[in-house]
């Protein structure tokens, strides 16, 4: 049931991001042409050999749309899987921030190196090491020297 809820919650959050809740599978098909979230759910179902769960996911999704106003689905991306303690801390913090119950949709992406990326209600908070390194690189790639020169990636240009 947890697997069905996770897939359905992912679809529900994708619908909220698009500004609507999908009434049927046809709506999901239309969204899948534009929504990376729906494609990710469908891909996960295929990769895990669980495509036969799609009708059940649709049923759970439909049930969630009926009762969902009090729950916020948050996609949590980390470089390694969350352990139980960290999962509880993240959920508790997010529930305080949103003032509502939170359902975590967990994703693992080793490319973020460390930290966490949170996505909910069409907003994204990225405090990953990858993003921090990119910001540091951008800052360091344009350094003003005391002589009025600007250095770009080790090359000096006159300003």
Short mmCIF file of C-alpha atoms in Angstrom, two decimals, residues 49-106:
data_model
loop_
_atom_site.label_atom_id
_atom_site.label_comp_id
_atom_site.label_asym_id
_atom_site.label_seq_id
_atom_site.Cartn_x
_atom_site.Cartn_y
_atom_site.Cartn_z
CA UNK A 49 8.25 -4.37 -13.11
CA UNK A 50 5.20 -2.87 -11.38
CA UNK A 51 3.29 -1.49 -14.35
CA UNK A 52 0.44 -3.83 -13.44
CA UNK A 53 -0.05 -1.63 -10.34
CA UNK A 54 -1.11 1.36 -12.46
CA UNK A 55 -4.87 0.75 -12.08
CA UNK A 56 -4.42 0.46 -8.29
CA UNK A 57 -2.27 3.60 -8.25
CA UNK A 58 -5.05 5.38 -10.13
CA UNK A 59 -7.59 4.20 -7.52
CA UNK A 60 -5.43 5.37 -4.61
CA UNK A 61 -4.78 8.63 -6.47
CA UNK A 62 -8.51 9.17 -6.91
CA UNK A 63 -9.14 8.49 -3.20
CA UNK A 64 -6.38 10.94 -2.26
CA UNK A 65 -7.88 13.71 -4.38
CA UNK A 66 -11.07 13.40 -2.32
CA UNK A 67 -9.30 13.92 1.02
CA UNK A 68 -6.08 15.70 0.18
CA UNK A 69 -6.54 19.28 1.33
CA UNK A 70 -4.90 18.55 4.69
CA UNK A 71 -1.77 16.77 3.41
CA UNK A 72 1.24 18.31 1.66
CA UNK A 73 3.28 16.01 -0.56
CA UNK A 74 6.97 16.94 -0.47
CA UNK A 75 9.52 15.43 -2.82
CA UNK A 76 12.75 14.96 -0.87
CA UNK A 77 15.89 14.30 -2.92
CA UNK A 78 19.06 13.19 -1.16
CA UNK A 79 22.36 11.70 -2.32
CA UNK A 80 21.78 8.57 -0.21
CA UNK A 81 18.55 7.05 1.15
CA UNK A 82 17.15 8.66 4.29
CA UNK A 83 17.44 6.63 7.47
CA UNK A 84 14.50 6.48 9.87
CA UNK A 85 15.85 9.18 12.21
CA UNK A 86 16.57 11.70 9.45
CA UNK A 87 13.24 10.93 7.76
CA UNK A 88 11.43 11.70 11.04
CA UNK A 89 13.42 14.95 11.50
CA UNK A 90 12.68 16.10 7.94
CA UNK A 91 8.98 15.26 8.25
CA UNK A 92 8.70 17.01 11.64
CA UNK A 93 10.42 20.16 10.36
CA UNK A 94 8.30 20.30 7.21
CA UNK A 95 5.09 19.76 9.17
CA UNK A 96 6.03 22.72 11.39
CA UNK A 97 6.85 24.85 8.34
CA UNK A 98 3.64 23.98 6.46
CA UNK A 99 1.38 23.67 9.49
CA UNK A 100 -0.05 20.52 7.90
CA UNK A 101 0.62 16.81 7.72
CA UNK A 102 3.41 15.99 5.26
CA UNK A 103 3.80 12.98 2.99
CA UNK A 104 7.40 12.45 1.85
CA UNK A 105 8.13 11.30 -1.68
CA UNK A 106 11.73 10.18 -1.40
#
